[in-house]
JSON list of C-alpha atoms in Angstrom, two decimals:
[
{"chain": "A", "resi": 1, "resn": "MET", "atom": "CA", "xyz": [112.81, 88.46, 103.70]},
{"chain": "A", "resi": 2, "resn": "ARG", "atom": "CA", "xyz": [111.28, 86.31, 106.41]},
{"chain": "A", "resi": 3, "resn": "PRO", "atom": "CA", "xyz": [107.48, 86.17, 106.77]},
{"chain": "A", "resi": 4, "resn": "ASN", "atom": "CA", "xyz": [107.62, 88.37, 109.91]},
{"chain": "A", "resi": 5, "resn": "GLU", "atom": "CA", "xyz": [109.74, 91.13, 108.31]},
{"chain": "A", "resi": 6, "resn": "PHE", "atom": "CA", "xyz": [108.19, 94.16, 106.62]},
{"chain": "A", "resi": 7, "resn": "PHE", "atom": "CA", "xyz": [109.60, 97.18, 104.83]},
{"chain": "A", "resi": 8, "resn": "SER", "atom": "CA", "xyz": [108.63, 100.25, 106.87]},
{"chain": "A", "resi": 9, "resn": "HIS", "atom": "CA", "xyz": [109.25, 103.96, 107.53]},
{"chain": "A", "resi": 10, "resn": "GLU", "atom": "CA", "xyz": [110.92, 105.81, 104.59]},
{"chain": "A", "resi": 11, "resn": "THR", "atom": "CA", "xyz": [111.33, 102.56, 102.66]},
{"chain": "A", "resi": 12, "resn": "ALA", "atom": "CA", "xyz": [107.60, 101.83, 102.86]},
{"chain": "A", "resi": 13, "resn": "ALA", "atom": "CA", "xyz": [106.86, 105.39, 101.75]},
{"chain": "A", "resi": 14, "resn": "LYS", "atom": "CA", "xyz": [109.07, 104.89, 98.68]},
{"chain": "A", "resi": 15, "resn": "ILE", "atom": "CA", "xyz": [107.37, 101.59, 97.85]},
{"chain": "A", "resi": 16, "resn": "TYR", "atom": "CA", "xyz": [103.96, 103.28, 98.08]},
{"chain": "A", "resi": 17, "resn": "GLU", "atom": "CA", "xyz": [105.38, 106.10, 95.90]},
{"chain": "A", "resi": 18, "resn": "VAL", "atom": "CA", "xyz": [104.53, 108.78, 98.43]},
{"chain": "A", "resi": 19, "resn": "PRO", "atom": "CA", "xyz": [105.59, 112.17, 96.97]},
{"chain": "A", "resi": 20, "resn": "PRO", "atom": "CA", "xyz": [109.12, 112.40, 98.35]},
{"chain": "A", "resi": 21, "resn": "PRO", "atom": "CA", "xyz": [110.42, 115.48, 100.16]},
{"chain": "A", "resi": 22, "resn": "ARG", "atom": "CA", "xyz": [114.18, 115.86, 100.14]},
{"chain": "A", "resi": 23, "resn": "GLU", "atom": "CA", "xyz": [114.53, 113.85, 103.36]},
{"chain": "A", "resi": 24, "resn": "LEU", "atom": "CA", "xyz": [113.14, 110.75, 101.68]},
{"chain": "A", "resi": 25, "resn": "GLU", "atom": "CA", "xyz": [114.93, 111.22, 98.37]},
{"chain": "A", "resi": 26, "resn": "GLN", "atom": "CA", "xyz": [118.33, 111.40, 100.07]},
{"chain": "A", "resi": 27, "resn": "SER", "atom": "CA", "xyz": [117.81, 108.40, 102.34]},
{"chain": "A", "resi": 28, "resn": "SER", "atom": "CA", "xyz": [119.70, 105.33, 101.10]},
{"chain": "A", "resi": 29, "resn": "SER", "atom": "CA", "xyz": [119.07, 103.04, 104.08]},
{"chain": "A", "resi": 30, "resn": "VAL", "atom": "CA", "xyz": [116.48, 100.27, 104.03]},
{"chain": "A", "resi": 31, "resn": "HIS", "atom": "CA", "xyz": [114.06, 100.16, 106.97]},
{"chain": "A", "resi": 32, "resn": "ILE", "atom": "CA", "xyz": [112.65, 96.81, 108.11]},
{"chain": "A", "resi": 33, "resn": "SER", "atom": "CA", "xyz": [110.27, 96.28, 111.03]},
{"chain": "A", "resi": 34, "resn": "VAL", "atom": "CA", "xyz": [109.38, 93.21, 113.05]},
{"chain": "A", "resi": 35, "resn": "GLU", "atom": "CA", "xyz": [107.14, 92.61, 116.05]},
{"chain": "A", "resi": 36, "resn": "GLN", "atom": "CA", "xyz": [108.68, 92.06, 119.45]},
{"chain": "A", "resi": 37, "resn": "PRO", "atom": "CA", "xyz": [110.14, 89.71, 120.62]},
{"chain": "A", "resi": 38, "resn": "ALA", "atom": "CA", "xyz": [111.60, 89.04, 117.16]},
{"chain": "A", "resi": 39, "resn": "PHE", "atom": "CA", "xyz": [114.76, 90.82, 116.04]},
{"chain": "A", "resi": 40, "resn": "PRO", "atom": "CA", "xyz": [115.17, 92.54, 112.65]},
{"chain": "A", "resi": 41, "resn": "PRO", "atom": "CA", "xyz": [118.05, 91.57, 110.36]},
{"chain": "A", "resi": 42, "resn": "ARG", "atom": "CA", "xyz": [121.44, 93.10, 111.15]},
{"chain": "A", "resi": 43, "resn": "ILE", "atom": "CA", "xyz": [122.91, 93.87, 107.75]},
{"chain": "A", "resi": 44, "resn": "ARG", "atom": "CA", "xyz": [124.88, 96.85, 106.50]},
{"chain": "A", "resi": 45, "resn": "GLY", "atom": "CA", "xyz": [122.50, 99.43, 105.04]},
{"chain": "A", "resi": 46, "resn": "VAL", "atom": "CA", "xyz": [119.49, 98.06, 106.94]},
{"chain": "A", "resi": 47, "resn": "ILE", "atom": "CA", "xyz": [117.89, 99.96, 109.83]},
{"chain": "A", "resi": 48, "resn": "GLY", "atom": "CA", "xyz": [115.86, 97.56, 111.95]},
{"chain": "A", "resi": 49, "resn": "HIS", "atom": "CA", "xyz": [112.85, 98.36, 114.13]},
{"chain": "A", "resi": 50, "resn": "ARG", "atom": "CA", "xyz": [111.23, 96.23, 116.83]},
{"chain": "A", "resi": 51, "resn": "LEU", "atom": "CA", "xyz": [107.59, 97.25, 117.20]},
{"chain": "A", "resi": 52, "resn": "ARG", "atom": "CA", "xyz": [105.47, 96.59, 120.26]},
{"chain": "A", "resi": 53, "resn": "SER", "atom": "CA", "xyz": [102.16, 96.70, 118.40]},
{"chain": "A", "resi": 54, "resn": "PRO", "atom": "CA", "xyz": [101.13, 93.99, 115.93]},
{"chain": "A", "resi": 55, "resn": "ILE", "atom": "CA", "xyz": [102.10, 94.61, 112.31]},
{"chain": "A", "resi": 56, "resn": "THR", "atom": "CA", "xyz": [99.43, 94.40, 109.66]},
{"chain": "A", "resi": 57, "resn": "GLY", "atom": "CA", "xyz": [101.20, 94.16, 106.34]},
{"chain": "A", "resi": 58, "resn": "ARG", "atom": "CA", "xyz": [100.41, 93.76, 102.68]},
{"chain": "A", "resi": 59, "resn": "THR", "atom": "CA", "xyz": [102.19, 92.96, 99.46]},
{"chain": "A", "resi": 60, "resn": "HIS", "atom": "CA", "xyz": [102.56, 96.00, 97.24]},
{"chain": "A", "resi": 61, "resn": "ARG", "atom": "CA", "xyz": [104.47, 96.00, 93.95]},
{"chain": "A", "resi": 62, "resn": "GLY", "atom": "CA", "xyz": [105.89, 92.66, 95.02]},
{"chain": "A", "resi": 63, "resn": "PHE", "atom": "CA", "xyz": [107.23, 93.92, 98.37]},
{"chain": "A", "resi": 64, "resn": "GLN", "atom": "CA", "xyz": [106.19, 92.87, 101.87]},
{"chain": "A", "resi": 65, "resn": "VAL", "atom": "CA", "xyz": [105.40, 96.21, 103.50]},
{"chain": "A", "resi": 66, "resn": "VAL", "atom": "CA", "xyz": [103.54, 97.67, 106.49]},
{"chain": "A", "resi": 67, "resn": "GLU", "atom": "CA", "xyz": [100.06, 99.04, 105.82]},
{"chain": "A", "resi": 68, "resn": "PRO", "atom": "CA", "xyz": [99.95, 102.55, 104.28]},
{"chain": "A", "resi": 69, "resn": "ALA", "atom": "CA", "xyz": [98.41, 104.21, 107.34]},
{"chain": "A", "resi": 70, "resn": "ALA", "atom": "CA", "xyz": [101.11, 102.72, 109.59]},
{"chain": "A", "resi": 71, "resn": "ALA", "atom": "CA", "xyz": [103.85, 103.81, 107.18]},
{"chain": "A", "resi": 72, "resn": "TRP", "atom": "CA", "xyz": [102.44, 107.35, 107.25]},
{"chain": "A", "resi": 73, "resn": "CYS", "atom": "CA", "xyz": [102.55, 107.44, 111.05]},
{"chain": "A", "resi": 74, "resn": "GLN", "atom": "CA", "xyz": [106.16, 106.23, 110.99]},
{"chain": "A", "resi": 75, "resn": "LEU", "atom": "CA", "xyz": [107.06, 109.44, 109.13]},
{"chain": "A", "resi": 76, "resn": "GLY", "atom": "CA", "xyz": [105.75, 111.61, 111.97]},
{"chain": "A", "resi": 77, "resn": "ALA", "atom": "CA", "xyz": [109.14, 112.19, 113.57]},
{"chain": "A", "resi": 78, "resn": "LEU", "atom": "CA", "xyz": [110.90, 112.66, 110.25]},
{"chain": "A", "resi": 79, "resn": "LEU", "atom": "CA", "xyz": [108.97, 115.10, 108.07]},
{"chain": "A", "resi": 80, "resn": "ALA", "atom": "CA", "xyz": [107.83, 118.70, 108.31]},
{"chain": "A", "resi": 81, "resn": "ASP", "atom": "CA", "xyz": [104.14, 119.41, 108.94]},
{"chain": "A", "resi": 82, "resn": "ASP", "atom": "CA", "xyz": [103.21, 120.26, 105.34]},
{"chain": "A", "resi": 83, "resn": "ASP", "atom": "CA", "xyz": [105.09, 117.23, 103.99]},
{"chain": "A", "resi": 84, "resn": "LEU", "atom": "CA", "xyz": [103.09, 114.97, 106.33]},
{"chain": "A", "resi": 85, "resn": "VAL", "atom": "CA", "xyz": [99.85, 116.46, 105.00]},
{"chain": "A", "resi": 86, "resn": "VAL", "atom": "CA", "xyz": [100.97, 116.01, 101.39]},
{"chain": "A", "resi": 87, "resn": "ALA", "atom": "CA", "xyz": [101.78, 112.36, 102.15]},
{"chain": "A", "resi": 88, "resn": "GLY", "atom": "CA", "xyz": [98.44, 111.84, 103.89]},
{"chain": "A", "resi": 89, "resn": "ASP", "atom": "CA", "xyz": [96.49, 113.43, 101.03]},
{"chain": "A", "resi": 90, "resn": "TYR", "atom": "CA", "xyz": [98.33, 111.18, 98.61]},
{"chain": "A", "resi": 91, "resn": "LEU", "atom": "CA", "xyz": [97.30, 108.04, 100.48]},
{"chain": "A", "resi": 92, "resn": "VAL", "atom": "CA", "xyz": [93.59, 109.00, 100.49]},
{"chain": "A", "resi": 93, "resn": "ARG", "atom": "CA", "xyz": [93.61, 110.57, 97.00]},
{"chain": "A", "resi": 94, "resn": "ARG", "atom": "CA", "xyz": [90.68, 110.45, 94.58]},
{"chain": "A", "resi": 95, "resn": "LYS", "atom": "CA", "xyz": [92.09, 107.93, 92.11]},
{"chain": "A", "resi": 96, "resn": "ARG", "atom": "CA", "xyz": [93.31, 104.55, 93.42]},
{"chain": "A", "resi": 97, "resn": "PRO", "atom": "CA", "xyz": [93.59, 105.54, 97.11]},
{"chain": "A", "resi": 98, "resn": "LEU", "atom": "CA", "xyz": [95.79, 103.30, 99.25]},
{"chain": "A", "resi": 99, "resn": "CYS", "atom": "CA", "xyz": [93.68, 103.78, 102.40]},
{"chain": "A", "resi": 100, "resn": "ASN", "atom": "CA", "xyz": [90.98, 106.05, 103.80]},
{"chain": "A", "resi": 101, "resn": "LEU", "atom": "CA", "xyz": [90.72, 108.75, 106.45]},
{"chain": "A", "resi": 102, "resn": "ASP", "atom": "CA", "xyz": [89.30, 106.36, 109.04]},
{"chain": "A", "resi": 103, "resn": "GLN", "atom": "CA", "xyz": [92.34, 104.11, 108.66]},
{"chain": "A", "resi": 104, "resn": "LEU", "atom": "CA", "xyz": [94.67, 107.09, 109.08]},
{"chain": "A", "resi": 105, "resn": "ARG", "atom": "CA", "xyz": [92.74, 108.14, 112.17]},
{"chain": "A", "resi": 106, "resn": "THR", "atom": "CA", "xyz": [92.91, 104.65, 113.69]},
{"chain": "A", "resi": 107, "resn": "ALA", "atom": "CA", "xyz": [96.66, 104.46, 113.06]},
{"chain": "A", "resi": 108, "resn": "VAL", "atom": "CA", "xyz": [97.27, 107.85, 114.68]},
{"chain": "A", "resi": 109, "resn": "GLU", "atom": "CA", "xyz": [95.19, 106.92, 117.73]},
{"chain": "A", "resi": 110, "resn": "ALA", "atom": "CA", "xyz": [97.21, 103.72, 118.09]},
{"chain": "A", "resi": 111, "resn": "MET", "atom": "CA", "xyz": [100.41, 105.78, 118.41]},
{"chain": "A", "resi": 112, "resn": "GLY", "atom": "CA", "xyz": [99.45, 106.96, 121.90]},
{"chain": "A", "resi": 113, "resn": "SER", "atom": "CA", "xyz": [102.31, 109.11, 123.16]},
{"chain": "A", "resi": 114, "resn": "ALA", "atom": "CA", "xyz": [104.94, 107.68, 120.82]},
{"chain": "A", "resi": 115, "resn": "ARG", "atom": "CA", "xyz": [107.52, 109.94, 119.21]},
{"chain": "A", "resi": 116, "resn": "GLY", "atom": "CA", "xyz": [105.90, 111.96, 116.44]},
{"chain": "A", "resi": 117, "resn": "ALA", "atom": "CA", "xyz": [102.33, 111.37, 117.69]},
{"chain": "A", "resi": 118, "resn": "ARG", "atom": "CA", "xyz": [101.64, 115.07, 118.26]},
{"chain": "A", "resi": 119, "resn": "ALA", "atom": "CA", "xyz": [102.78, 115.95, 114.74]},
{"chain": "A", "resi": 120, "resn": "MET", "atom": "CA", "xyz": [100.60, 113.19, 113.33]},
{"chain": "A", "resi": 121, "resn": "ARG", "atom": "CA", "xyz": [97.51, 114.39, 115.19]},
{"chain": "A", "resi": 122, "resn": "THR", "atom": "CA", "xyz": [98.07, 117.89, 113.82]},
{"chain": "A", "resi": 123, "resn": "ALA", "atom": "CA", "xyz": [98.65, 116.58, 110.30]},
{"chain": "A", "resi": 124, "resn": "LEU", "atom": "CA", "xyz": [95.56, 114.35, 110.44]},
{"chain": "A", "resi": 125, "resn": "GLY", "atom": "CA", "xyz": [93.35, 117.37, 111.05]},
{"chain": "A", "resi": 126, "resn": "ARG", "atom": "CA", "xyz": [94.68, 118.95, 107.85]},
{"chain": "A", "resi": 127, "resn": "VAL", "atom": "CA", "xyz": [94.50, 115.90, 105.56]},
{"chain": "A", "resi": 128, "resn": "ARG", "atom": "CA", "xyz": [91.69, 115.94, 103.00]},
{"chain": "A", "resi": 129, "resn": "GLY", "atom": "CA", "xyz": [90.47, 113.12, 100.81]},
{"chain": "A", "resi": 130, "resn": "LYS", "atom": "CA", "xyz": [89.76, 113.08, 97.06]},
{"chain": "A", "resi": 131, "resn": "THR", "atom": "CA", "xyz": [92.75, 115.20, 96.00]},
{"chain": "A", "resi": 132, "resn": "ASP", "atom": "CA", "xyz": [94.42, 114.80, 92.61]},
{"chain": "A", "resi": 133, "resn": "SER", "atom": "CA", "xyz": [98.05, 115.86, 93.09]},
{"chain": "A", "resi": 134, "resn": "PRO", "atom": "CA", "xyz": [100.66, 116.83, 95.70]},
{"chain": "A", "resi": 135, "resn": "MET", "atom": "CA", "xyz": [100.89, 120.33, 94.24]},
{"chain": "A", "resi": 136, "resn": "GLU", "atom": "CA", "xyz": [97.14, 120.75, 94.64]},
{"chain": "A", "resi": 137, "resn": "THR", "atom": "CA", "xyz": [97.64, 119.94, 98.33]},
{"chain": "A", "resi": 138, "resn": "ARG", "atom": "CA", "xyz": [100.49, 122.42, 98.65]},
{"chain": "A", "resi": 139, "resn": "LEU", "atom": "CA", "xyz": [98.33, 125.06, 96.97]},
{"chain": "A", "resi": 140, "resn": "ARG", "atom": "CA", "xyz": [95.54, 124.48, 99.49]},
{"chain": "A", "resi": 141, "resn": "LEU", "atom": "CA", "xyz": [97.97, 124.62, 102.41]},
{"chain": "A", "resi": 142, "resn": "LEU", "atom": "CA", "xyz": [99.45, 127.89, 101.13]},
{"chain": "A", "resi": 143, "resn": "ILE", "atom": "CA", "xyz": [96.01, 129.46, 100.86]},
{"chain": "A", "resi": 144, "resn": "VAL", "atom": "CA", "xyz": [94.98, 128.43, 104.37]},
{"chain": "A", "resi": 145, "resn": "ALA", "atom": "CA", "xyz": [98.34, 129.41, 105.90]},
{"chain": "A", "resi": 146, "resn": "ASN", "atom": "CA", "xyz": [97.76, 132.96, 104.67]},
{"chain": "A", "resi": 147, "resn": "ASN", "atom": "CA", "xyz": [94.44, 133.36, 106.45]},
{"chain": "A", "resi": 148, "resn": "LEU", "atom": "CA", "xyz": [92.24, 132.82, 103.43]},
{"chain": "A", "resi": 149, "resn": "PRO", "atom": "CA", "xyz": [89.17, 130.55, 103.63]},
{"chain": "A", "resi": 150, "resn": "GLU", "atom": "CA", "xyz": [89.89, 126.91, 102.92]},
{"chain": "A", "resi": 151, "resn": "PRO", "atom": "CA", "xyz": [88.69, 126.10, 99.39]},
{"chain": "A", "resi": 152, "resn": "ILE", "atom": "CA", "xyz": [86.53, 123.07, 98.61]},
{"chain": "A", "resi": 153, "resn": "ILE", "atom": "CA", "xyz": [88.13, 120.04, 96.94]},
{"chain": "A", "resi": 154, "resn": "GLY", "atom": "CA", "xyz": [86.37, 118.42, 94.01]},
{"chain": "A", "resi": 155, "resn": "TYR", "atom": "CA", "xyz": [83.19, 120.54, 93.96]},
{"chain": "A", "resi": 156, "resn": "THR", "atom": "CA", "xyz": [80.96, 119.64, 91.01]},
{"chain": "A", "resi": 157, "resn": "VAL", "atom": "CA", "xyz": [79.91, 122.73, 89.05]},
{"chain": "A", "resi": 158, "resn": "THR", "atom": "CA", "xyz": [76.64, 122.64, 87.12]},
{"chain": "A", "resi": 159, "resn": "ASN", "atom": "CA", "xyz": [75.01, 125.27, 84.91]},
{"chain": "A", "resi": 160, "resn": "LYS", "atom": "CA", "xyz": [71.56, 126.81, 85.33]},
{"chain": "A", "resi": 161, "resn": "TYR", "atom": "CA", "xyz": [70.02, 123.78, 83.62]},
{"chain": "A", "resi": 162, "resn": "GLY", "atom": "CA", "xyz": [71.68, 121.36, 86.03]},
{"chain": "A", "resi": 163, "resn": "ASP", "atom": "CA", "xyz": [74.13, 120.05, 83.43]},
{"chain": "A", "resi": 164, "resn": "PHE", "atom": "CA", "xyz": [77.66, 119.10, 84.47]},
{"chain": "A", "resi": 165, "resn": "VAL", "atom": "CA", "xyz": [80.24, 121.81, 83.77]},
{"chain": "A", "resi": 166, "resn": "ALA", "atom": "CA", "xyz": [83.49, 120.86, 85.53]},
{"chain": "A", "resi": 167, "resn": "THR", "atom": "CA", "xyz": [85.10, 119.71, 88.76]},
{"chain": "A", "resi": 168, "resn": "PRO", "atom": "CA", "xyz": [87.81, 122.27, 89.63]},
{"chain": "A", "resi": 169, "resn": "ASP", "atom": "CA", "xyz": [90.79, 121.29, 91.77]},
{"chain": "A", "resi": 170, "resn": "LEU", "atom": "CA", "xyz": [89.79, 123.85, 94.39]},
{"chain": "A", "resi": 171, "resn": "SER", "atom": "CA", "xyz": [86.84, 126.17, 94.52]},
{"chain": "A", "resi": 172, "resn": "TYR", "atom": "CA", "xyz": [84.79, 128.71, 96.44]},
{"chain": "A", "resi": 173, "resn": "PRO", "atom": "CA", "xyz": [81.26, 127.75, 95.37]},
{"chain": "A", "resi": 174, "resn": "ASN", "atom": "CA", "xyz": [79.46, 130.73, 96.93]},
{"chain": "A", "resi": 175, "resn": "GLU", "atom": "CA", "xyz": [81.73, 133.17, 95.09]},
{"chain": "A", "resi": 176, "resn": "ARG", "atom": "CA", "xyz": [81.89, 130.94, 92.01]},
{"chain": "A", "resi": 177, "resn": "ILE", "atom": "CA", "xyz": [85.69, 130.93, 91.95]},
{"chain": "A", "resi": 178, "resn": "ALA", "atom": "CA", "xyz": [87.60, 127.96, 90.55]},
{"chain": "A", "resi": 179, "resn": "ILE", "atom": "CA", "xyz": [91.32, 127.50, 91.27]},
{"chain": "A", "resi": 180, "resn": "GLU", "atom": "CA", "xyz": [93.11, 125.15, 88.90]},
{"chain": "A", "resi": 181, "resn": "TYR", "atom": "CA", "xyz": [96.69, 123.91, 89.36]},
{"chain": "A", "resi": 182, "resn": "GLU", "atom": "CA", "xyz": [98.38, 123.29, 86.02]},
{"chain": "A", "resi": 183, "resn": "GLY", "atom": "CA", "xyz": [101.48, 121.08, 85.97]},
{"chain": "A", "resi": 184, "resn": "GLU", "atom": "CA", "xyz": [103.86, 120.59, 83.08]},
{"chain": "A", "resi": 185, "resn": "ILE", "atom": "CA", "xyz": [101.51, 118.18, 81.30]},
{"chain": "A", "resi": 186, "resn": "HIS", "atom": "CA", "xyz": [98.97, 120.98, 80.94]},
{"chain": "A", "resi": 187, "resn": "ARG", "atom": "CA", "xyz": [101.53, 122.84, 78.84]},
{"chain": "A", "resi": 188, "resn": "THR", "atom": "CA", "xyz": [103.21, 120.01, 76.94]},
{"chain": "A", "resi": 189, "resn": "ASP", "atom": "CA", "xyz": [100.29, 117.66, 76.14]},
{"chain": "A", "resi": 190, "resn": "ALA", "atom": "CA", "xyz": [98.16, 119.08, 73.33]},
{"chain": "A", "resi": 191, "resn": "GLN", "atom": "CA", "xyz": [95.11, 117.04, 74.31]},
{"chain": "A", "resi": 192, "resn": "VAL", "atom": "CA", "xyz": [95.27, 118.15, 77.95]},
{"chain": "A", "resi": 193, "resn": "TYR", "atom": "CA", "xyz": [95.86, 121.75, 76.88]},
{"chain": "A", "resi": 194, "resn": "ALA", "atom": "CA", "xyz": [92.77, 121.67, 74.64]},
{"chain": "A", "resi": 195, "resn": "ALA", "atom": "CA", "xyz": [90.66, 120.15, 77.42]},
{"chain": "A", "resi": 196, "resn": "ASP", "atom": "CA", "xyz": [91.83, 122.91, 79.79]},
{"chain": "A", "resi": 197, "resn": "ILE", "atom": "CA", "xyz": [90.65, 125.59, 77.36]},
{"chain": "A", "resi": 198, "resn": "GLU", "atom": "CA", "xyz": [87.27, 123.94, 76.93]},
{"chain": "A", "resi": 199, "resn": "ARG", "atom": "CA", "xyz": [86.78, 123.49, 80.67]},
{"chain": "A", "resi": 200, "resn": "ARG", "atom": "CA", "xyz": [87.70, 127.11, 81.36]},
{"chain": "A", "resi": 201, "resn": "GLU", "atom": "CA", "xyz": [85.25, 128.31, 78.70]},
{"chain": "A", "resi": 202, "resn": "ARG", "atom": "CA", "xyz": [82.46, 126.20, 80.22]},
{"chain": "A", "resi": 203, "resn": "LEU", "atom": "CA", "xyz": [83.16, 127.54, 83.70]},
{"chain": "A", "resi": 204, "resn": "GLU", "atom": "CA", "xyz": [83.19, 131.13, 82.52]},
{"chain": "A", "resi": 205, "resn": "GLU", "atom": "CA", "xyz": [79.92, 130.61, 80.62]},
{"chain": "A", "resi": 206, "resn": "ALA", "atom": "CA", "xyz": [78.43, 129.36, 83.90]},
{"chain": "A", "resi": 207, "resn": "GLY", "atom": "CA", "xyz": [79.52, 132.58, 85.62]},
{"chain": "A", "resi": 208, "resn": "TRP", "atom": "CA", "xyz": [82.65, 131.28, 87.32]},
{"chain": "A", "resi": 209, "resn": "LEU", "atom": "CA", "xyz": [86.02, 133.02, 87.60]},
{"chain": "A", "resi": 210, "resn": "VAL", "atom": "CA", "xyz": [88.97, 130.70, 86.91]},
{"chain": "A", "resi": 211, "resn": "ILE", "atom": "CA", "xyz": [92.33, 131.34, 88.60]},
{"chain": "A", "resi": 212, "resn": "ARG", "atom": "CA", "xyz": [95.09, 129.34, 86.95]},
{"chain": "A", "resi": 213, "resn": "VAL", "atom": "CA", "xyz": [98.11, 128.39, 89.07]},
{"chain": "A", "resi": 214, "resn": "VAL", "atom": "CA", "xyz": [101.51, 127.04, 88.05]},
{"chain": "A", "resi": 215, "resn": "LYS", "atom": "CA", "xyz": [104.51, 125.91, 90.10]},
{"chain": "A", "resi": 216, "resn": "GLN", "atom": "CA", "xyz": [106.14, 129.37, 90.16]},
{"chain": "A", "resi": 217, "resn": "HIS", "atom": "CA", "xyz": [103.07, 130.75, 91.94]},
{"chain": "A", "resi": 218, "resn": "LEU", "atom": "CA", "xyz": [103.79, 128.41, 94.84]},
{"chain": "A", "resi": 219, "resn": "THR", "atom": "CA", "xyz": [107.47, 129.31, 95.05]},
{"chain": "A", "resi": 220, "resn": "VAL", "atom": "CA", "xyz": [108.52, 132.75, 93.79]},
{"chain": "A", "resi": 221, "resn": "ARG", "atom": "CA", "xyz": [105.18, 134.35, 92.88]},
{"chain": "A", "resi": 222, "resn": "THR", "atom": "CA", "xyz": [103.15, 133.59, 96.00]},
{"chain": "A", "resi": 223, "resn": "GLY", "atom": "CA", "xyz": [102.44, 137.27, 96.66]},
{"chain": "A", "resi": 224, "resn": "TRP", "atom": "CA", "xyz": [100.71, 137.71, 93.32]},
{"chain": "A", "resi": 225, "resn": "LEU", "atom": "CA", "xyz": [98.69, 134.52, 93.75]},
{"chain": "A", "resi": 226, "resn": "LEU", "atom": "CA", "xyz": [97.45, 135.33, 97.25]},
{"chain": "A", "resi": 227, "resn": "THR", "atom": "CA", "xyz": [96.54, 138.88, 96.28]},
{"chain": "A", "resi": 228, "resn": "ARG", "atom": "CA", "xyz": [94.67, 137.53, 93.24]},
{"chain": "A", "resi": 229, "resn": "ILE", "atom": "CA", "xyz": [92.62, 135.13, 95.37]},
{"chain": "A", "resi": 230, "resn": "ARG", "atom": "CA", "xyz": [91.97, 137.71, 98.09]},
{"chain": "A", "resi": 231, "resn": "THR", "atom": "CA", "xyz": [90.86, 140.32, 95.55]},
{"chain": "A", "resi": 232, "resn": "ALA", "atom": "CA", "xyz": [88.61, 137.85, 93.74]},
{"chain": "A", "resi": 233, "resn": "LEU", "atom": "CA", "xyz": [86.92, 136.79, 96.98]},
{"chain": "A", "resi": 234, "resn": "ALA", "atom": "CA", "xyz": [86.26, 140.39, 97.95]},
{"chain": "A", "resi": 235, "resn": "ALA", "atom": "CA", "xyz": [84.89, 141.28, 94.53]},
{"chain": "A", "resi": 236, "resn": "ARG", "atom": "CA", "xyz": [82.57, 138.28, 94.29]},
{"chain": "A", "resi": 237, "resn": "THR", "atom": "CA", "xyz": [81.30, 137.99, 97.86]},
{"chain": "A", "resi": 238, "resn": "ASP", "atom": "CA", "xyz": [77.80, 139.21, 97.00]},
{"chain": "A", "resi": 239, "resn": "LEU", "atom": "CA", "xyz": [77.23, 136.89, 94.02]}
]
């Protein structure tokens, strides 16, 4: 690649390992962007983009790629609303974030009235920092979409002595409800499984109710999950 050429759009998202919805997984084309007045390469399998705004790039995993916030905005016309939020949460995640919320906000503002700008403004308002997994994001979005209060991300629970207890994925601190998403590793890794049991015991000793969630609860068992959360909130409102 030339110094003025950068991987962008879906290709940049793949390089940054953004959790891929089906649209990204099935895309086989390579996207490359350049600043006007330059022209992108014209090669079979390459989709070129000439951008009016200056490109700020970086090297990631050995690839010359547009900045993460810019790559996220380039997905605005391609992905569904929830998928944009999942991608945004991933970029500003708790461990090894690729950018921060201010950078996402600046990139969205720079879009002006470009295609996908409205979707990006909506998605930006729903992105939250410090998340741990895409499924945790989808769980939060499901809860909010069904008119339940938005749970807190990464709340630190302490006991009556002020000692650390746990940091649930999602929680309702006033009602002392912890919602934990458990992926496959929670079932297959003995060490993780043991830690889950210990954390749940500590939370319950501190007076918290723990609601455990697995993938099926987000797909075919959503009714049970939402009823469980709604019932728990009603029962523990006066705690």
